[in-house]
């Protein structure tokens, strides 16, 4: 049976208060932002997240656009629901039609698989600025480890567009409403981003839960092979499907360039934790692999500030009944922003992650990825070419370093 995450020291809150007051060498620490509101009858309800991405500002919205978004499921189940996000929109957006089906190849779908999604029984829904909405459960079963095509028609939109820039997955766009079509004839425009869609949930077998990987560009999959689902959370999902673990759902909450303490590319982890992790249905464990962007920023974070940020995240996750697994920060010597001072911070922070006992579990990505000849560098066989991001082999090695037992301890 899953155990409830144990409470942590109240001293962690005092430590972060000191960090906020002093800035911890990183400038002003961010305030925590409220989560977007859910629309009426489409709140999350029961289920487990099978896919997710982290939303941020990706451009300007437009009327009359269609999006066929390709996403890969982790756990299978019935009652599929999608979560549409206007979290960063400054005006309402109206979805005139939405469908979900199984991808065959390219933009084409498996014949007979494309089904209409509804929202409170209606085919159309308007999401207010800053809001999110869940679709109604879709009858039938969605298989695990399959590419799902979610087709959206945006009939009315303007202002800021919410989505996810670096998908490492080819999706398709069009003009007009072609969401019901299973063929690819009208879906000719390719895109490497996801728009509006930020989560898919299902109802799997009883006792099944999920883990959400909160991270930066490494978690987002940079330098992994596009369209092959070789990000480290993808490899982890494949491991969990055969490990006999009750945690099988895997949500990817990586954003390229993201930091723990300060906003930048996307909101900071402190500001987005609720929306991107704690609010996802069925999540038992938050897997935190982040900090390198804080360290290599100018000015870079100090170890005390970054550790205080971790403690705040741990406390918030525990308050929500989730466990937190921490991963050590991987080596990045050779990247243009590496310097000895930042390396010293990385070493001190990694010592905290390994030895403090404040995380419910630890995955030592530093040990797995570093070169035996130079512990400050990534192993050449795992280097994606820029000395920071692992290649496919490195991504798989990271997933293999995660003990599935550490992921099954919170409450969904």
C-alpha positions as a Python dict, from the first residue, in 0.01 Angstrom:
ca = {
    (1, 'X'): (0, 0, 0),
    (2, 'X'): (128, 352, -72),
    (3, 'X'): (237, 546, 231),
    (4, 'X'): (163, 910, 290),
    (5, 'X'): (466, 1133, 251),
    (6, 'X'): (609, 1223, 587),
    (7, 'X'): (607, 1586, 701),
    (8, 'X'): (932, 1782, 693),
    (9, 'X'): (1107, 2021, 927),
    (10, 'X'): (938, 2356, 981),
    (11, 'X'): (1289, 2502, 970),
    (12, 'X'): (1267, 2475, 591),
    (13, 'X'): (1013, 2757, 584),
    (14, 'X'): (1234, 2975, 796),
    (15, 'X'): (1526, 2902, 565),
    (16, 'X'): (1333, 3013, 260),
    (17, 'X'): (1214, 3328, 439),
    (18, 'X'): (1578, 3415, 491),
    (19, 'X'): (1645, 3337, 123),
    (20, 'X'): (1368, 3570, 9),
    (21, 'X'): (1490, 3851, 229),
    (22, 'X'): (1850, 3824, 112),
    (23, 'X'): (1786, 3723, -250),
    (24, 'X'): (2035, 3433, -211),
    (25, 'X'): (2261, 3584, -474),
    (26, 'X'): (2002, 3549, -750),
    (27, 'X'): (1803, 3870, -726),
    (28, 'X'): (1451, 3882, -585),
    (29, 'X'): (1298, 3543, -525),
    (30, 'X'): (956, 3500, -687),
    (31, 'X'): (625, 3504, -508),
    (32, 'X'): (405, 3201, -550),
    (33, 'X'): (140, 3239, -816),
    (34, 'X'): (-219, 3112, -791),
    (35, 'X'): (-318, 2820, -1011),
    (36, 'X'): (-540, 2877, -1313),
    (37, 'X'): (-908, 2820, -1252),
    (38, 'X'): (-1093, 2518, -1390),
    (39, 'X'): (-1411, 2578, -1586),
    (40, 'X'): (-1740, 2464, -1434),
    (41, 'X'): (-1839, 2101, -1489),
    (42, 'X'): (-1502, 1996, -1627),
    (43, 'X'): (-1288, 1982, -1314),
    (44, 'X'): (-1033, 1702, -1296),
    (45, 'X'): (-1234, 1438, -1112),
    (46, 'X'): (-1091, 1089, -1093),
    (47, 'X'): (-817, 952, -1314),
    (48, 'X'): (-442, 936, -1364),
    (49, 'X'): (-232, 1153, -1592),
    (50, 'X'): (-91, 955, -1885),
    (51, 'X'): (78, 1248, -2064),
    (52, 'X'): (150, 1611, -1983),
    (53, 'X'): (363, 1907, -2083),
    (54, 'X'): (425, 2238, -1910),
    (55, 'X'): (251, 2541, -2055),
    (56, 'X'): (411, 2878, -2115),
    (57, 'X'): (383, 3172, -2355),
    (58, 'X'): (458, 3058, -2713),
    (59, 'X'): (342, 3345, -2934),
    (60, 'X'): (24, 3514, -3049),
    (61, 'X'): (-313, 3343, -3080),
    (62, 'X'): (-528, 3354, -3394),
    (63, 'X'): (-886, 3274, -3497),
    (64, 'X'): (-976, 2985, -3722),
    (65, 'X'): (-672, 2764, -3659),
    (66, 'X'): (-667, 2387, -3632),
    (67, 'X'): (-408, 2188, -3436),
    (68, 'X'): (-347, 1812, -3459),
    (69, 'X'): (-122, 1744, -3162),
    (70, 'X'): (69, 1417, -3128),
    (71, 'X'): (132, 1292, -2773),
    (72, 'X'): (252, 958, -2638),
    (73, 'X'): (60, 784, -2362),
    (74, 'X'): (235, 618, -2069),
    (75, 'X'): (-40, 426, -1887),
    (76, 'X'): (-354, 299, -2058),
    (77, 'X'): (-710, 315, -1935),
    (78, 'X'): (-1069, 415, -2000),
    (79, 'X'): (-1243, 750, -1976),
    (80, 'X'): (-987, 962, -2160),
    (81, 'X'): (-997, 1333, -2080),
    (82, 'X'): (-785, 1618, -2213),
    (83, 'X'): (-690, 1933, -2027),
    (84, 'X'): (-684, 2252, -2233),
    (85, 'X'): (-493, 2548, -2094),
    (86, 'X'): (-526, 2921, -2143),
    (87, 'X'): (-299, 2978, -1843),
    (88, 'X'): (-94, 3247, -2014),
    (89, 'X'): (-370, 3394, -2227),
    (90, 'X'): (-481, 3750, -2164),
    (91, 'X'): (-816, 3699, -2343),
    (92, 'X'): (-1071, 3414, -2360),
    (93, 'X'): (-1019, 3140, -2619),
    (94, 'X'): (-1304, 2941, -2775),
    (95, 'X'): (-1253, 2583, -2890),
    (96, 'X'): (-1521, 2514, -3151),
    (97, 'X'): (-1447, 2143, -3187),
    (98, 'X'): (-1213, 1878, -3048),
    (99, 'X'): (-1144, 1514, -3131),
    (100, 'X'): (-907, 1244, -3011),
    (101, 'X'): (-786, 938, -3202),
    (102, 'X'): (-489, 709, -3252),
    (103, 'X'): (-214, 812, -3492),
    (104, 'X'): (-142, 581, -3785),
    (105, 'X'): (142, 771, -3956),
    (106, 'X'): (217, 1135, -4019),
    (107, 'X'): (-102, 1332, -3959),
    (108, 'X'): (-324, 1037, -4055),
    (109, 'X'): (-524, 850, -3791),
    (110, 'X'): (-622, 488, -3746),
    (111, 'X'): (-957, 453, -3927),
    (112, 'X'): (-1250, 454, -3687),
    (113, 'X'): (-1047, 579, -3388),
    (114, 'X'): (-1122, 953, -3406),
    (115, 'X'): (-1386, 1047, -3146),
    (116, 'X'): (-1547, 1381, -3062),
    (117, 'X'): (-1462, 1533, -2724),
    (118, 'X'): (-1726, 1727, -2532),
    (119, 'X'): (-1717, 1978, -2249),
    (120, 'X'): (-2010, 1966, -2011),
    (121, 'X'): (-2195, 1786, -2290),
    (122, 'X'): (-2122, 2059, -2548),
    (123, 'X'): (-1888, 2038, -2846),
    (124, 'X'): (-1763, 2394, -2789),
    (125, 'X'): (-1609, 2555, -2481),
    (126, 'X'): (-1469, 2896, -2397),
    (127, 'X'): (-1177, 2907, -2154),
    (128, 'X'): (-1122, 3238, -1974),
    (129, 'X'): (-787, 3411, -1958),
    (130, 'X'): (-571, 3224, -1708),
    (131, 'X'): (-805, 2925, -1701),
    (132, 'X'): (-798, 2553, -1775),
    (133, 'X'): (-1073, 2310, -1871),
    (134, 'X'): (-1111, 1931, -1876),
    (135, 'X'): (-1314, 1748, -2137),
    (136, 'X'): (-1582, 1497, -2043),
    (137, 'X'): (-1466, 1133, -2014),
    (138, 'X'): (-1458, 958, -2351),
    (139, 'X'): (-1610, 608, -2361),
    (140, 'X'): (-1374, 326, -2455),
    (141, 'X'): (-1019, 236, -2366),
    (142, 'X'): (-694, 409, -2463),
    (143, 'X'): (-388, 180, -2490),
    (144, 'X'): (-59, 243, -2316),
    (145, 'X'): (249, 348, -2510),
    (146, 'X'): (58, 469, -2815),
    (147, 'X'): (65, 801, -2999),
    (148, 'X'): (-259, 985, -2947),
    (149, 'X'): (-371, 1259, -3186),
    (150, 'X'): (-572, 1538, -3020),
    (151, 'X'): (-724, 1766, -3283),
    (152, 'X'): (-844, 2112, -3177),
    (153, 'X'): (-1026, 2381, -3372),
    (154, 'X'): (-984, 2728, -3222),
    (155, 'X'): (-1274, 2934, -3352),
    (156, 'X'): (-1204, 3250, -3152),
    (157, 'X'): (-872, 3357, -3005),
    (158, 'X'): (-644, 3658, -2982),
    (159, 'X'): (-369, 3790, -2760),
    (160, 'X'): (-116, 3561, -2596),
    (161, 'X'): (-99, 3195, -2703),
    (162, 'X'): (-48, 2924, -2440),
    (163, 'X'): (148, 2612, -2536),
    (164, 'X'): (479, 2431, -2513),
    (165, 'X'): (756, 2539, -2747),
    (166, 'X'): (1003, 2247, -2758),
    (167, 'X'): (794, 1934, -2803),
    (168, 'X'): (1057, 1709, -2971),
    (169, 'X'): (752, 1578, -3156),
    (170, 'X'): (603, 1670, -3494),
    (171, 'X'): (244, 1789, -3485),
    (172, 'X'): (33, 1955, -3752),
    (173, 'X'): (-170, 2271, -3807),
    (174, 'X'): (-427, 2385, -4060),
    (175, 'X'): (-679, 2656, -4138),
    (176, 'X'): (-1041, 2584, -4056),
    (177, 'X'): (-1210, 2295, -3878),
    (178, 'X'): (-1080, 1956, -3995),
    (179, 'X'): (-1077, 1793, -3652),
    (180, 'X'): (-1318, 1513, -3747),
    (181, 'X'): (-1113, 1406, -4051),
    (182, 'X'): (-898, 1097, -4007),
    (183, 'X'): (-698, 1157, -4321),
    (184, 'X'): (-401, 1391, -4355),
    (185, 'X'): (-513, 1585, -4664),
    (186, 'X'): (-579, 1912, -4480),
    (187, 'X'): (-300, 1874, -4222),
    (188, 'X'): (6, 1979, -4423),
    (189, 'X'): (172, 2237, -4198),
    (190, 'X'): (419, 2089, -3950),
    (191, 'X'): (509, 2227, -3610),
    (192, 'X'): (751, 2126, -3335),
    (193, 'X'): (535, 2273, -3058),
    (194, 'X'): (217, 2182, -2871),
    (195, 'X'): (-61, 2438, -2836),
    (196, 'X'): (-326, 2465, -2561),
    (197, 'X'): (-316, 2093, -2473),
    (198, 'X'): (-119, 2035, -2152),
    (199, 'X'): (-247, 1705, -2006),
    (200, 'X'): (-427, 1381, -2092),
    (201, 'X'): (-577, 1157, -1824),
    (202, 'X'): (-728, 809, -1817),
    (203, 'X'): (-879, 575, -1562),
    (204, 'X'): (-640, 279, -1535),
    (205, 'X'): (-673, -24, -1311),
    (206, 'X'): (-725, 36, -941),
    (207, 'X'): (-427, 153, -730),
    (208, 'X'): (-234, 286, -1031),
    (209, 'X'): (-66, 623, -983),
    (210, 'X'): (170, 860, -1162),
    (211, 'X'): (498, 1047, -1126),
    (212, 'X'): (562, 1394, -1264),
    (213, 'X'): (917, 1484, -1372),
    (214, 'X'): (980, 1853, -1303),
    (215, 'X'): (1284, 1984, -1485),
    (216, 'X'): (1446, 2192, -1757),
    (217, 'X'): (1564, 2123, -2113),
    (218, 'X'): (1719, 1787, -2022),
    (219, 'X'): (1383, 1661, -1900),
    (220, 'X'): (1216, 1835, -2197),
    (221, 'X'): (1430, 1611, -2420),
    (222, 'X'): (1672, 1844, -2594),
    (223, 'X'): (1931, 1642, -2793),
    (224, 'X'): (1712, 1331, -2785),
    (225, 'X'): (1584, 1205, -3120),
    (226, 'X'): (1274, 1390, -3239),
    (227, 'X'): (960, 1179, -3289),
    (228, 'X'): (1113, 873, -3120),
    (229, 'X'): (1004, 936, -2758),
    (230, 'X'): (1355, 911, -2618),
    (231, 'X'): (1343, 1172, -2344),
    (232, 'X'): (1446, 1022, -2011),
    (233, 'X'): (1085, 1030, -1879),
    (234, 'X'): (982, 828, -2188),
    (235, 'X'): (1240, 562, -2107),
    (236, 'X'): (1119, 569, -1746),
    (237, 'X'): (760, 509, -1858),
    (238, 'X'): (869, 203, -2054),
    (239, 'X'): (1056, 72, -1750),
    (240, 'X'): (761, 123, -1518),
    (241, 'X'): (526, -61, -1754),
    (242, 'X'): (722, -383, -1697),
    (243, 'X'): (852, -327, -1344),
    (244, 'X'): (544, -444, -1159),
    (245, 'X'): (512, -101, -997),
    (246, 'X'): (177, 60, -925),
    (247, 'X'): (315, 392, -1053),
    (248, 'X'): (285, 372, -1433),
    (249, 'X'): (172, 716, -1542),
    (250, 'X'): (453, 957, -1629),
    (251, 'X'): (404, 1330, -1682),
    (252, 'X'): (682, 1545, -1828),
    (253, 'X'): (698, 1891, -1668),
    (254, 'X'): (1024, 2002, -1828),
    (255, 'X'): (1073, 2349, -1977),
    (256, 'X'): (1391, 2443, -2163),
    (257, 'X'): (1586, 2707, -1973),
    (258, 'X'): (1366, 2679, -1665),
    (259, 'X'): (1491, 2762, -1314),
    (260, 'X'): (1387, 2678, -960),
    (261, 'X'): (1408, 3026, -811),
    (262, 'X'): (1341, 3287, -1077),
    (263, 'X'): (1109, 3319, -1375),
    (264, 'X'): (1270, 3309, -1718),
    (265, 'X'): (1174, 3068, -1993),
    (266, 'X'): (847, 2970, -1830),
    (267, 'X'): (757, 3041, -1471),
    (268, 'X'): (1002, 2926, -1205),
    (269, 'X'): (942, 2586, -1048),
    (270, 'X'): (828, 2761, -731),
    (271, 'X'): (564, 2944, -934),
    (272, 'X'): (446, 2656, -1152),
    (273, 'X'): (457, 2359, -914),
    (274, 'X'): (85, 2360, -841),
    (275, 'X'): (-32, 2382, -1202),
    (276, 'X'): (232, 2159, -1362),
    (277, 'X'): (263, 1891, -1095),
    (278, 'X'): (42, 1893, -787),
    (279, 'X'): (-283, 1954, -976),
    (280, 'X'): (-239, 1660, -1214),
    (281, 'X'): (-473, 1369, -1134),
    (282, 'X'): (-323, 1057, -980),
    (283, 'X'): (25, 1199, -913),
    (284, 'X'): (191, 1034, -614),
    (285, 'X'): (547, 1153, -659),
    (286, 'X'): (716, 1470, -777),
    (287, 'X'): (1055, 1393, -933),
    (288, 'X'): (1270, 1706, -909),
    (289, 'X'): (1567, 1730, -1146),
    (290, 'X'): (1650, 2095, -1173),
    (291, 'X'): (1905, 2357, -1074),
    (292, 'X'): (2167, 2375, -1348),
    (293, 'X'): (2006, 2685, -1503),
    (294, 'X'): (2000, 2856, -1164),
    (295, 'X'): (2371, 2781, -1123),
    (296, 'X'): (2485, 2894, -1467),
    (297, 'X'): (2273, 3211, -1472),
    (298, 'X'): (2430, 3554, -1434),
    (299, 'X'): (2445, 3606, -1145),
    (300, 'X'): (2435, 3240, -1051),
    (301, 'X'): (2246, 3100, -756),
    (302, 'X'): (2431, 3025, -436),
    (303, 'X'): (2398, 2681, -283),
    (304, 'X'): (2209, 2813, 22),
    (305, 'X'): (1948, 2978, -198),
    (306, 'X'): (1898, 2677, -421),
    (307, 'X'): (1874, 2441, -123),
    (308, 'X'): (1618, 2671, 39),
    (309, 'X'): (1416, 2658, -283),
    (310, 'X'): (1428, 2277, -281),
    (311, 'X'): (1308, 2275, 77),
    (312, 'X'): (1012, 2495, -9),
    (313, 'X'): (918, 2265, -297),
    (314, 'X'): (949, 1959, -73),
    (315, 'X'): (726, 2115, 192),
    (316, 'X'): (459, 2211, -60),
    (317, 'X'): (457, 1866, -219),
    (318, 'X'): (438, 1696, 120),
    (319, 'X'): (152, 1924, 222),
    (320, 'X'): (-32, 1793, -85),
    (321, 'X'): (40, 1431, 17),
    (322, 'X'): (306, 1370, -249),
    (323, 'X'): (652, 1224, -218),
    (324, 'X'): (952, 1403, -364),
    (325, 'X'): (1244, 1226, -530),
    (326, 'X'): (1547, 1446, -592),
    (327, 'X'): (1800, 1392, -870),
    (328, 'X'): (2155, 1521, -849),
    (329, 'X'): (2257, 1790, -1099),
    (330, 'X'): (2454, 1644, -1389),
    (331, 'X'): (2803, 1768, -1489),
    (332, 'X'): (2826, 2035, -1758),
    (333, 'X'): (3191, 2138, -1793),
    (334, 'X'): (3251, 2241, -2153),
    (335, 'X'): (2922, 2431, -2175),
    (336, 'X'): (2997, 2800, -2232),
    (337, 'X'): (2854, 2914, -1898),
    (338, 'X'): (3047, 2664, -1684),
    (339, 'X'): (3298, 2805, -1437),
    (340, 'X'): (3472, 2674, -1121),
    (341, 'X'): (3248, 2880, -891),
    (342, 'X'): (2936, 2728, -1040),
    (343, 'X'): (3092, 2382, -1020),
    (344, 'X'): (3149, 2432, -649),
    (345, 'X'): (2782, 2522, -605),
    (346, 'X'): (2680, 2211, -799),
    (347, 'X'): (2893, 1991, -575),
    (348, 'X'): (2748, 2141, -256),
    (349, 'X'): (2393, 2112, -381),
    (350, 'X'): (2447, 1751, -488),
    (351, 'X'): (2584, 1669, -142),
    (352, 'X'): (2261, 1806, 5),
    (353, 'X'): (2047, 1601, -233),
    (354, 'X'): (2239, 1280, -159),
    (355, 'X'): (2297, 1313, 214),
    (356, 'X'): (2042, 1543, 379),
    (357, 'X'): (1762, 1287, 402),
    (358, 'X'): (1511, 1556, 313),
    (359, 'X'): (1403, 1390, -11),
    (360, 'X'): (1196, 1072, 1),
    (361, 'X'): (1429, 917, -254),
    (362, 'X'): (1733, 1008, -461),
    (363, 'X'): (1839, 933, -818),
    (364, 'X'): (2209, 1003, -868),
    (365, 'X'): (2216, 1132, -1225),
    (366, 'X'): (2553, 1296, -1161),
    (367, 'X'): (2713, 961, -1082),
    (368, 'X'): (2553, 792, -1383),
    (369, 'X'): (2639, 1059, -1641),
    (370, 'X'): (2982, 1184, -1535),
    (371, 'X'): (3304, 1079, -1699),
    (372, 'X'): (3535, 855, -1490),
    (373, 'X'): (3826, 1060, -1624),
    (374, 'X'): (3680, 1398, -1529),
    (375, 'X'): (3389, 1411, -1284),
    (376, 'X'): (3305, 1765, -1395),
    (377, 'X'): (3224, 1649, -1750),
    (378, 'X'): (2954, 1430, -1897),
    (379, 'X'): (3071, 1093, -2024),
    (380, 'X'): (3148, 1130, -2398),
    (381, 'X'): (2930, 829, -2485),
    (382, 'X'): (2633, 1006, -2322),
    (383, 'X'): (2710, 1359, -2448),
    (384, 'X'): (2455, 1498, -2692),
    (385, 'X'): (2728, 1723, -2833),
    (386, 'X'): (2705, 2038, -2622),
    (387, 'X'): (2846, 1895, -2295),
    (388, 'X'): (2520, 1961, -2109),
    (389, 'X'): (2239, 1762, -2268),
    (390, 'X'): (2258, 1381, -2281),
    (391, 'X'): (2195, 1191, -2603),
    (392, 'X'): (1951, 900, -2632),
    (393, 'X'): (2193, 663, -2455),
    (394, 'X'): (2240, 910, -2175),
    (395, 'X'): (1865, 958, -2143),
    (396, 'X'): (1817, 583, -2109),
    (397, 'X'): (2095, 560, -1850),
    (398, 'X'): (1919, 826, -1644),
    (399, 'X'): (1589, 637, -1652),
    (400, 'X'): (1768, 315, -1558),
    (401, 'X'): (1910, 491, -1250),
    (402, 'X'): (1563, 552, -1105),
    (403, 'X'): (1446, 295, -850),
    (404, 'X'): (1074, 234, -924),
    (405, 'X'): (1013, 166, -553),
    (406, 'X'): (1099, 527, -465),
    (407, 'X'): (816, 653, -685),
    (408, 'X'): (535, 466, -508),
    (409, 'X'): (497, 643, -177),
    (410, 'X'): (264, 942, -192),
    (411, 'X'): (-111, 967, -240),
    (412, 'X'): (-268, 1030, -578),
}
